[in-house]
Amino acid sequence: MGASLLRLFFHDCFVNGCDGSLLLDDTPTFTGEKNAAPNVNSARGFEVVDQVKSAVEGVCPGIVSCADLLAIIARDSVVILGGPWWPVKLGRRDARSASQAAANESIPRPTSDLNELISSFRNVGLNIRDLVALAGGHTIGLSRCTNFRDRVYNETNIDVLLAQTRKFGCPGIDGVDDDNLAPLDFQTPITFDHSYYSNLVQRRGLLHSDQQLFNGGPTDSFVRLYSRSPLAFQGDFVASITRMGDIKPLTGSNGEIRRNCRRVN
């Protein structure tokens, strides 16, 4: 679940800032972000956030926002899976609105080329180094067959062993076993380490967007650095996820502190 919880923080911050908008449920009069293309049938962990929120409300009601909880939960997920600890900035407040259209537009896709990835990150104030460091979150977690089918069947910059292995669980026909899962990290899929970058150097990025980071472009040097140095990766990941957590937070009297992360007060 840790990878999914980290992903929730990423998908929240990339859509109009780190404001907890992703957590809002749809209602007959409200359309949230959970059914946007990058989230539907894949974003999960909402019940974990509910449990954490309930426990926190029992101790200090109306104090800690859902947006802050996402930031803390993401950090603790990384730590539990073997990654670095960092101090989490607090004080965000929760949005009273959400945007499915912005989620569809702003969250990078697994089919994105490098220029599209760079643009997506630049649009939220993050640079190329941030892009490569934060992509290291794919050292944990799984991806659905529908997201990597075209890569393992049709792309040439892919390790033969990886392609053959992933074809077993992912038939080459759209709509067949789309939801079958495979680990994003070919080597250590449940440990937060730097092997994701070693995979890229060996052309073992599972997603098209992963391998774009090591494909003869300006991000290659960062991938090589992180593949050699876990300390460099950890340091840059901490700096970049901290910057990501600074994207357009609601503070002061803006927004609210939700009592239930799924709905506005």
PDB file of C-alpha atoms in Angstrom:
ATOM      1  CA  MET A   1       0.000   0.000   0.000  1.00  0.00           C
ATOM      2  CA  GLY A   2       2.944   2.348   0.581  1.00  0.00           C
ATOM      3  CA  ALA A   3       3.513   2.989  -3.116  1.00  0.00           C
ATOM      4  CA  SER A   4      -0.167   3.790  -3.614  1.00  0.00           C
ATOM      5  CA  LEU A   5      -0.150   6.238  -0.699  1.00  0.00           C
ATOM      6  CA  LEU A   6       2.927   8.001  -2.076  1.00  0.00           C
ATOM      7  CA  ARG A   7       1.170   8.210  -5.436  1.00  0.00           C
ATOM      8  CA  LEU A   8      -1.878   9.867  -3.856  1.00  0.00           C
ATOM      9  CA  PHE A   9       0.317  12.730  -2.650  1.00  0.00           C
ATOM     10  CA  PHE A  10       1.849  13.126  -6.114  1.00  0.00           C
ATOM     11  CA  HIS A  11      -1.540  13.093  -7.860  1.00  0.00           C
ATOM     12  CA  ASP A  12      -2.969  15.566  -5.375  1.00  0.00           C
ATOM     13  CA  CYS A  13      -0.152  18.098  -5.665  1.00  0.00           C
ATOM     14  CA  PHE A  14      -0.056  18.078  -9.476  1.00  0.00           C
ATOM     15  CA  VAL A  15      -3.720  19.158  -9.683  1.00  0.00           C
ATOM     16  CA  ASN A  16      -4.109  22.756  -8.514  1.00  0.00           C
ATOM     17  CA  GLY A  17      -1.638  22.249  -5.683  1.00  0.00           C
ATOM     18  CA  CYS A  18      -1.362  20.156  -2.520  1.00  0.00           C
ATOM     19  CA  ASP A  19      -4.868  20.776  -1.223  1.00  0.00           C
ATOM     20  CA  GLY A  20      -6.441  17.361  -0.613  1.00  0.00           C
ATOM     21  CA  SER A  21      -8.800  17.786  -3.563  1.00  0.00           C
ATOM     22  CA  LEU A  22      -8.069  14.245  -4.780  1.00  0.00           C
ATOM     23  CA  LEU A  23      -9.712  12.806  -1.657  1.00  0.00           C
ATOM     24  CA  LEU A  24     -13.165  14.276  -2.322  1.00  0.00           C
ATOM     25  CA  ASP A  25     -15.848  11.797  -3.385  1.00  0.00           C
ATOM     26  CA  ASP A  26     -18.218  12.463  -6.272  1.00  0.00           C
ATOM     27  CA  THR A  27     -21.790  13.367  -5.357  1.00  0.00           C
ATOM     28  CA  PRO A  28     -24.888  14.001  -7.505  1.00  0.00           C
ATOM     29  CA  THR A  29     -23.911  17.680  -7.593  1.00  0.00           C
ATOM     30  CA  PHE A  30     -20.117  17.445  -7.402  1.00  0.00           C
ATOM     31  CA  THR A  31     -17.543  15.864  -9.725  1.00  0.00           C
ATOM     32  CA  GLY A  32     -14.202  15.168  -8.104  1.00  0.00           C
ATOM     33  CA  GLU A  33     -10.880  13.826  -9.365  1.00  0.00           C
ATOM     34  CA  LYS A  34     -11.136  10.146  -8.405  1.00  0.00           C
ATOM     35  CA  ASN A  35     -12.663   9.192 -11.756  1.00  0.00           C
ATOM     36  CA  ALA A  36     -10.199  11.156 -13.871  1.00  0.00           C
ATOM     37  CA  ALA A  37      -8.266   8.960 -16.300  1.00  0.00           C
ATOM     38  CA  PRO A  38      -5.024   8.847 -14.241  1.00  0.00           C
ATOM     39  CA  ASN A  39      -6.941   7.812 -11.094  1.00  0.00           C
ATOM     40  CA  VAL A  40      -9.908   5.639 -12.046  1.00  0.00           C
ATOM     41  CA  ASN A  41      -9.323   1.933 -11.398  1.00  0.00           C
ATOM     42  CA  SER A  42      -5.815   2.681 -10.132  1.00  0.00           C
ATOM     43  CA  ALA A  43      -5.700   5.265  -7.331  1.00  0.00           C
ATOM     44  CA  ARG A  44      -6.160   3.487  -4.023  1.00  0.00           C
ATOM     45  CA  GLY A  45      -5.472   3.831  -0.323  1.00  0.00           C
ATOM     46  CA  PHE A  46      -8.329   6.215   0.419  1.00  0.00           C
ATOM     47  CA  GLU A  47      -9.550   4.020   3.275  1.00  0.00           C
ATOM     48  CA  VAL A  48      -6.095   4.250   4.884  1.00  0.00           C
ATOM     49  CA  VAL A  49      -6.327   8.044   4.783  1.00  0.00           C
ATOM     50  CA  ASP A  50      -9.805   7.763   6.344  1.00  0.00           C
ATOM     51  CA  GLN A  51      -8.396   5.666   9.205  1.00  0.00           C
ATOM     52  CA  VAL A  52      -5.565   8.099   9.840  1.00  0.00           C
ATOM     53  CA  LYS A  53      -7.898  11.084   9.707  1.00  0.00           C
ATOM     54  CA  SER A  54     -10.317   9.464  12.151  1.00  0.00           C
ATOM     55  CA  ALA A  55      -7.511   8.754  14.613  1.00  0.00           C
ATOM     56  CA  VAL A  56      -6.136  12.295  14.355  1.00  0.00           C
ATOM     57  CA  GLU A  57      -9.580  13.864  14.737  1.00  0.00           C
ATOM     58  CA  GLY A  58     -10.035  11.823  17.907  1.00  0.00           C
ATOM     59  CA  VAL A  59      -6.964  13.474  19.426  1.00  0.00           C
ATOM     60  CA  CYS A  60      -7.016  17.022  18.034  1.00  0.00           C
ATOM     61  CA  PRO A  61     -10.239  17.705  16.095  1.00  0.00           C
ATOM     62  CA  GLY A  62     -10.233  20.388  13.416  1.00  0.00           C
ATOM     63  CA  ILE A  63      -6.469  20.969  13.517  1.00  0.00           C
ATOM     64  CA  VAL A  64      -4.737  18.775  10.919  1.00  0.00           C
ATOM     65  CA  SER A  65      -5.837  19.047   7.295  1.00  0.00           C
ATOM     66  CA  CYS A  66      -6.283  16.148   4.914  1.00  0.00           C
ATOM     67  CA  ALA A  67      -3.715  17.810   2.639  1.00  0.00           C
ATOM     68  CA  ASP A  68      -1.128  17.690   5.429  1.00  0.00           C
ATOM     69  CA  LEU A  69      -2.032  14.100   6.231  1.00  0.00           C
ATOM     70  CA  LEU A  70      -1.293  13.097   2.625  1.00  0.00           C
ATOM     71  CA  ALA A  71       2.164  14.656   2.937  1.00  0.00           C
ATOM     72  CA  ILE A  72       2.881  12.880   6.225  1.00  0.00           C
ATOM     73  CA  ILE A  73       1.490   9.532   5.051  1.00  0.00           C
ATOM     74  CA  ALA A  74       3.642   9.713   1.901  1.00  0.00           C
ATOM     75  CA  ARG A  75       6.771  10.356   3.969  1.00  0.00           C
ATOM     76  CA  ASP A  76       6.026   7.556   6.417  1.00  0.00           C
ATOM     77  CA  SER A  77       5.283   5.124   3.576  1.00  0.00           C
ATOM     78  CA  VAL A  78       8.714   5.801   2.103  1.00  0.00           C
ATOM     79  CA  VAL A  79      10.405   5.362   5.480  1.00  0.00           C
ATOM     80  CA  ILE A  80       8.610   2.081   6.253  1.00  0.00           C
ATOM     81  CA  LEU A  81       9.726   0.660   2.895  1.00  0.00           C
ATOM     82  CA  GLY A  82      13.376   1.509   3.534  1.00  0.00           C
ATOM     83  CA  GLY A  83      13.671   5.039   2.180  1.00  0.00           C
ATOM     84  CA  PRO A  84      14.813   8.311   3.756  1.00  0.00           C
ATOM     85  CA  TRP A  85      13.057  10.335   6.447  1.00  0.00           C
ATOM     86  CA  TRP A  86      12.509  14.073   6.025  1.00  0.00           C
ATOM     87  CA  PRO A  87      10.762  16.847   7.979  1.00  0.00           C
ATOM     88  CA  VAL A  88       7.341  17.518   6.444  1.00  0.00           C
ATOM     89  CA  LYS A  89       6.184  21.105   6.204  1.00  0.00           C
ATOM     90  CA  LEU A  90       2.724  21.562   7.716  1.00  0.00           C
ATOM     91  CA  GLY A  91       0.011  24.216   7.578  1.00  0.00           C
ATOM     92  CA  ARG A  92      -1.796  23.335   4.332  1.00  0.00           C
ATOM     93  CA  ARG A  93      -5.561  23.655   4.305  1.00  0.00           C
ATOM     94  CA  ASP A  94      -8.109  21.650   2.345  1.00  0.00           C
ATOM     95  CA  ALA A  95      -9.812  22.658  -0.888  1.00  0.00           C
ATOM     96  CA  ARG A  96     -13.582  22.910  -1.073  1.00  0.00           C
ATOM     97  CA  SER A  97     -13.490  22.072  -4.783  1.00  0.00           C
ATOM     98  CA  ALA A  98     -11.808  19.678  -7.211  1.00  0.00           C
ATOM     99  CA  SER A  99     -11.248  19.476 -10.968  1.00  0.00           C
ATOM    100  CA  GLN A 100     -11.507  16.280 -12.972  1.00  0.00           C
ATOM    101  CA  ALA A 101     -10.498  18.208 -16.096  1.00  0.00           C
ATOM    102  CA  ALA A 102      -7.327  19.498 -14.416  1.00  0.00           C
ATOM    103  CA  ALA A 103      -6.489  15.971 -13.241  1.00  0.00           C
ATOM    104  CA  ASN A 104      -6.822  14.672 -16.787  1.00  0.00           C
ATOM    105  CA  GLU A 105      -4.618  17.475 -18.058  1.00  0.00           C
ATOM    106  CA  SER A 106      -1.951  17.875 -15.371  1.00  0.00           C
ATOM    107  CA  ILE A 107      -0.941  14.404 -14.189  1.00  0.00           C
ATOM    108  CA  PRO A 108       1.809  12.908 -16.386  1.00  0.00           C
ATOM    109  CA  ARG A 109       0.792   9.822 -18.346  1.00  0.00           C
ATOM    110  CA  PRO A 110       2.672   6.509 -18.577  1.00  0.00           C
ATOM    111  CA  THR A 111       2.823   7.096 -22.348  1.00  0.00           C
ATOM    112  CA  SER A 112       4.422  10.544 -22.035  1.00  0.00           C
ATOM    113  CA  ASP A 113       7.567  11.354 -23.990  1.00  0.00           C
ATOM    114  CA  LEU A 114      10.416  13.203 -22.288  1.00  0.00           C
ATOM    115  CA  ASN A 115       9.391  16.650 -23.533  1.00  0.00           C
ATOM    116  CA  GLU A 116       5.873  16.089 -22.219  1.00  0.00           C
ATOM    117  CA  LEU A 117       7.231  15.014 -18.844  1.00  0.00           C
ATOM    118  CA  ILE A 118       9.511  18.034 -18.625  1.00  0.00           C
ATOM    119  CA  SER A 119       6.608  20.311 -19.525  1.00  0.00           C
ATOM    120  CA  SER A 120       4.278  18.725 -16.950  1.00  0.00           C
ATOM    121  CA  PHE A 121       6.824  19.259 -14.195  1.00  0.00           C
ATOM    122  CA  ARG A 122       7.739  22.746 -15.355  1.00  0.00           C
ATOM    123  CA  ASN A 123       4.053  23.711 -15.251  1.00  0.00           C
ATOM    124  CA  VAL A 124       4.029  23.114 -11.490  1.00  0.00           C
ATOM    125  CA  GLY A 125       7.384  24.766 -10.859  1.00  0.00           C
ATOM    126  CA  LEU A 126       9.608  21.679 -10.864  1.00  0.00           C
ATOM    127  CA  ASN A 127      12.749  21.232 -12.958  1.00  0.00           C
ATOM    128  CA  ILE A 128      14.446  18.350 -14.779  1.00  0.00           C
ATOM    129  CA  ARG A 129      16.342  17.226 -11.689  1.00  0.00           C
ATOM    130  CA  ASP A 130      13.080  17.141  -9.727  1.00  0.00           C
ATOM    131  CA  LEU A 131      11.522  15.064 -12.512  1.00  0.00           C
ATOM    132  CA  VAL A 132      14.203  12.391 -12.376  1.00  0.00           C
ATOM    133  CA  ALA A 133      14.416  12.327  -8.577  1.00  0.00           C
ATOM    134  CA  LEU A 134      10.658  12.050  -8.082  1.00  0.00           C
ATOM    135  CA  ALA A 135      10.397   9.375 -10.772  1.00  0.00           C
ATOM    136  CA  GLY A 136      12.422   7.285  -8.338  1.00  0.00           C
ATOM    137  CA  GLY A 137       9.163   6.737  -6.497  1.00  0.00           C
ATOM    138  CA  HIS A 138       8.693   3.995  -9.084  1.00  0.00           C
ATOM    139  CA  THR A 139      11.238   1.957  -7.168  1.00  0.00           C
ATOM    140  CA  ILE A 140       8.144   0.657  -5.360  1.00  0.00           C
ATOM    141  CA  GLY A 141       4.697  -0.274  -6.565  1.00  0.00           C
ATOM    142  CA  LEU A 142       2.918  -1.960  -9.431  1.00  0.00           C
ATOM    143  CA  SER A 143       1.495  -0.961 -12.792  1.00  0.00           C
ATOM    144  CA  ARG A 144      -1.439  -2.297 -14.795  1.00  0.00           C
ATOM    145  CA  CYS A 145      -0.893  -4.236 -18.023  1.00  0.00           C
ATOM    146  CA  THR A 146      -2.786  -1.589 -20.004  1.00  0.00           C
ATOM    147  CA  ASN A 147      -0.073   0.941 -19.067  1.00  0.00           C
ATOM    148  CA  PHE A 148       2.909  -1.077 -20.302  1.00  0.00           C
ATOM    149  CA  ARG A 149       1.454  -3.343 -23.040  1.00  0.00           C
ATOM    150  CA  ASP A 150       2.580  -1.194 -25.949  1.00  0.00           C
ATOM    151  CA  ARG A 151       6.079  -0.870 -24.513  1.00  0.00           C
ATOM    152  CA  VAL A 152       6.749  -4.588 -24.051  1.00  0.00           C
ATOM    153  CA  TYR A 153       5.267  -5.557 -27.426  1.00  0.00           C
ATOM    154  CA  ASN A 154       6.256  -2.695 -29.693  1.00  0.00           C
ATOM    155  CA  GLU A 155       9.204  -0.688 -28.380  1.00  0.00           C
ATOM    156  CA  THR A 156      12.826  -1.445 -29.224  1.00  0.00           C
ATOM    157  CA  ASN A 157      14.711   0.307 -26.394  1.00  0.00           C
ATOM    158  CA  ILE A 158      13.752  -2.447 -23.954  1.00  0.00           C
ATOM    159  CA  ASP A 159      15.675  -5.319 -22.403  1.00  0.00           C
ATOM    160  CA  VAL A 160      14.652  -8.609 -24.017  1.00  0.00           C
ATOM    161  CA  LEU A 161      14.333 -10.429 -20.698  1.00  0.00           C
ATOM    162  CA  LEU A 162      12.037  -7.745 -19.271  1.00  0.00           C
ATOM    163  CA  ALA A 163       9.847  -7.778 -22.386  1.00  0.00           C
ATOM    164  CA  GLN A 164       9.562 -11.558 -22.408  1.00  0.00           C
ATOM    165  CA  THR A 165       8.838 -11.732 -18.683  1.00  0.00           C
ATOM    166  CA  ARG A 166       6.102  -9.122 -18.755  1.00  0.00           C
ATOM    167  CA  LYS A 167       4.390 -10.586 -21.826  1.00  0.00           C
ATOM    168  CA  PHE A 168       3.482 -13.672 -19.770  1.00  0.00           C
ATOM    169  CA  GLY A 169       1.077 -11.691 -17.627  1.00  0.00           C
ATOM    170  CA  CYS A 170       0.023  -9.128 -20.198  1.00  0.00           C
ATOM    171  CA  PRO A 171      -1.558 -10.452 -23.417  1.00  0.00           C
ATOM    172  CA  GLY A 172      -0.951  -8.343 -26.503  1.00  0.00           C
ATOM    173  CA  ILE A 173      -4.643  -7.654 -27.068  1.00  0.00           C
ATOM    174  CA  ASP A 174      -6.245  -4.460 -25.769  1.00  0.00           C
ATOM    175  CA  GLY A 175      -8.961  -5.179 -23.257  1.00  0.00           C
ATOM    176  CA  VAL A 176      -7.640  -8.612 -22.283  1.00  0.00           C
ATOM    177  CA  ASP A 177      -6.303  -8.787 -18.719  1.00  0.00           C
ATOM    178  CA  ASP A 178      -5.803  -5.026 -18.677  1.00  0.00           C
ATOM    179  CA  ASP A 179      -5.730  -5.000 -14.880  1.00  0.00           C
ATOM    180  CA  ASN A 180      -3.003  -7.621 -14.448  1.00  0.00           C
ATOM    181  CA  LEU A 181      -0.175  -6.108 -12.416  1.00  0.00           C
ATOM    182  CA  ALA A 182       3.607  -6.086 -12.697  1.00  0.00           C
ATOM    183  CA  PRO A 183       6.253  -4.400 -10.508  1.00  0.00           C
ATOM    184  CA  LEU A 184       7.668  -1.104 -11.712  1.00  0.00           C
ATOM    185  CA  ASP A 185      11.090  -2.040 -10.313  1.00  0.00           C
ATOM    186  CA  PHE A 186      12.425  -5.213 -11.946  1.00  0.00           C
ATOM    187  CA  GLN A 187      14.895  -5.872  -9.107  1.00  0.00           C
ATOM    188  CA  THR A 188      13.532  -4.836  -5.677  1.00  0.00           C
ATOM    189  CA  PRO A 189       9.857  -3.884  -6.089  1.00  0.00           C
ATOM    190  CA  ILE A 190       8.977  -3.596  -2.395  1.00  0.00           C
ATOM    191  CA  THR A 191      12.087  -1.748  -1.182  1.00  0.00           C
ATOM    192  CA  PHE A 192      12.587   1.997  -1.555  1.00  0.00           C
ATOM    193  CA  ASP A 193      16.100   2.044  -3.006  1.00  0.00           C
ATOM    194  CA  HIS A 194      17.929   3.290  -6.103  1.00  0.00           C
ATOM    195  CA  SER A 195      17.633   0.159  -8.245  1.00  0.00           C
ATOM    196  CA  TYR A 196      14.961   1.867 -10.387  1.00  0.00           C
ATOM    197  CA  TYR A 197      17.793   3.845 -11.997  1.00  0.00           C
ATOM    198  CA  SER A 198      19.969   0.783 -12.541  1.00  0.00           C
ATOM    199  CA  ASN A 199      16.976  -0.707 -14.338  1.00  0.00           C
ATOM    200  CA  LEU A 200      16.754   2.306 -16.639  1.00  0.00           C
ATOM    201  CA  VAL A 201      20.441   2.038 -17.542  1.00  0.00           C
ATOM    202  CA  GLN A 202      19.766  -1.585 -18.512  1.00  0.00           C
ATOM    203  CA  ARG A 203      16.671  -0.563 -20.525  1.00  0.00           C
ATOM    204  CA  ARG A 204      14.415  -2.170 -17.926  1.00  0.00           C
ATOM    205  CA  GLY A 205      12.024   0.708 -17.353  1.00  0.00           C
ATOM    206  CA  LEU A 206       8.547  -0.821 -17.352  1.00  0.00           C
ATOM    207  CA  LEU A 207       6.660   2.234 -18.575  1.00  0.00           C
ATOM    208  CA  HIS A 208       7.390   4.232 -21.704  1.00  0.00           C
ATOM    209  CA  SER A 209       7.618   7.329 -19.512  1.00  0.00           C
ATOM    210  CA  ASP A 210      10.184   5.615 -17.257  1.00  0.00           C
ATOM    211  CA  GLN A 211      12.579   4.688 -20.037  1.00  0.00           C
ATOM    212  CA  GLN A 212      12.287   8.169 -21.542  1.00  0.00           C
ATOM    213  CA  LEU A 213      14.442   9.355 -18.637  1.00  0.00           C
ATOM    214  CA  PHE A 214      17.356   7.324 -20.033  1.00  0.00           C
ATOM    215  CA  ASN A 215      17.088   7.447 -23.771  1.00  0.00           C
ATOM    216  CA  GLY A 216      19.797   9.789 -25.009  1.00  0.00           C
ATOM    217  CA  GLY A 217      18.310  12.979 -23.580  1.00  0.00           C
ATOM    218  CA  PRO A 218      19.189  15.639 -20.975  1.00  0.00           C
ATOM    219  CA  THR A 219      18.005  13.482 -18.051  1.00  0.00           C
ATOM    220  CA  ASP A 220      20.493  10.664 -18.735  1.00  0.00           C
ATOM    221  CA  SER A 221      23.192  12.184 -16.506  1.00  0.00           C
ATOM    222  CA  PHE A 222      20.905  12.257 -13.468  1.00  0.00           C
ATOM    223  CA  VAL A 223      19.858   8.643 -14.039  1.00  0.00           C
ATOM    224  CA  ARG A 224      23.517   7.599 -14.192  1.00  0.00           C
ATOM    225  CA  LEU A 225      24.278   9.549 -11.011  1.00  0.00           C
ATOM    226  CA  TYR A 226      21.417   7.996  -9.055  1.00  0.00           C
ATOM    227  CA  SER A 227      22.199   4.505 -10.378  1.00  0.00           C
ATOM    228  CA  ARG A 228      25.691   4.826  -8.879  1.00  0.00           C
ATOM    229  CA  SER A 229      24.907   6.728  -5.688  1.00  0.00           C
ATOM    230  CA  PRO A 230      21.979   5.903  -3.394  1.00  0.00           C
ATOM    231  CA  LEU A 231      22.913   8.877  -1.216  1.00  0.00           C
ATOM    232  CA  ALA A 232      22.654  11.283  -4.158  1.00  0.00           C
ATOM    233  CA  PHE A 233      19.243   9.848  -5.015  1.00  0.00           C
ATOM    234  CA  GLN A 234      17.950  10.037  -1.459  1.00  0.00           C
ATOM    235  CA  GLY A 235      19.168  13.598  -0.990  1.00  0.00           C
ATOM    236  CA  ASP A 236      17.637  14.812  -4.223  1.00  0.00           C
ATOM    237  CA  PHE A 237      14.397  12.876  -3.657  1.00  0.00           C
ATOM    238  CA  VAL A 238      13.927  14.544  -0.269  1.00  0.00           C
ATOM    239  CA  ALA A 239      14.628  17.995  -1.722  1.00  0.00           C
ATOM    240  CA  SER A 240      12.301  17.431  -4.677  1.00  0.00           C
ATOM    241  CA  ILE A 241       9.364  15.965  -2.759  1.00  0.00           C
ATOM    242  CA  THR A 242       9.652  18.871  -0.330  1.00  0.00           C
ATOM    243  CA  ARG A 243       9.432  21.287  -3.263  1.00  0.00           C
ATOM    244  CA  MET A 244       6.489  19.314  -4.628  1.00  0.00           C
ATOM    245  CA  GLY A 245       4.752  19.695  -1.280  1.00  0.00           C
ATOM    246  CA  ASP A 246       5.092  23.474  -1.669  1.00  0.00           C
ATOM    247  CA  ILE A 247       2.966  23.606  -4.829  1.00  0.00           C
ATOM    248  CA  LYS A 248       0.207  26.200  -4.311  1.00  0.00           C
ATOM    249  CA  PRO A 249      -0.838  25.274  -0.755  1.00  0.00           C
ATOM    250  CA  LEU A 250      -3.962  26.830   0.709  1.00  0.00           C
ATOM    251  CA  THR A 251      -3.040  28.700   3.885  1.00  0.00           C
ATOM    252  CA  GLY A 252      -4.452  31.280   6.265  1.00  0.00           C
ATOM    253  CA  SER A 253      -8.206  31.603   5.841  1.00  0.00           C
ATOM    254  CA  ASN A 254      -8.295  29.909   2.440  1.00  0.00           C
ATOM    255  CA  GLY A 255      -9.966  26.527   2.218  1.00  0.00           C
ATOM    256  CA  GLU A 256     -10.888  24.650   5.379  1.00  0.00           C
ATOM    257  CA  ILE A 257      -9.852  21.838   7.703  1.00  0.00           C
ATOM    258  CA  ARG A 258     -12.106  18.965   6.666  1.00  0.00           C
ATOM    259  CA  ARG A 259     -13.538  16.720   9.355  1.00  0.00           C
ATOM    260  CA  ASN A 260     -13.954  13.945   6.770  1.00  0.00           C
ATOM    261  CA  CYS A 261     -11.461  13.851   3.911  1.00  0.00           C
ATOM    262  CA  ARG A 262     -14.118  12.639   1.467  1.00  0.00           C
ATOM    263  CA  ARG A 263     -16.383  15.670   1.677  1.00  0.00           C
ATOM    264  CA  VAL A 264     -16.362  19.366   2.409  1.00  0.00           C
ATOM    265  CA  ASN A 265     -17.602  20.487   5.815  1.00  0.00           C
TER     266      ASN A 265
END
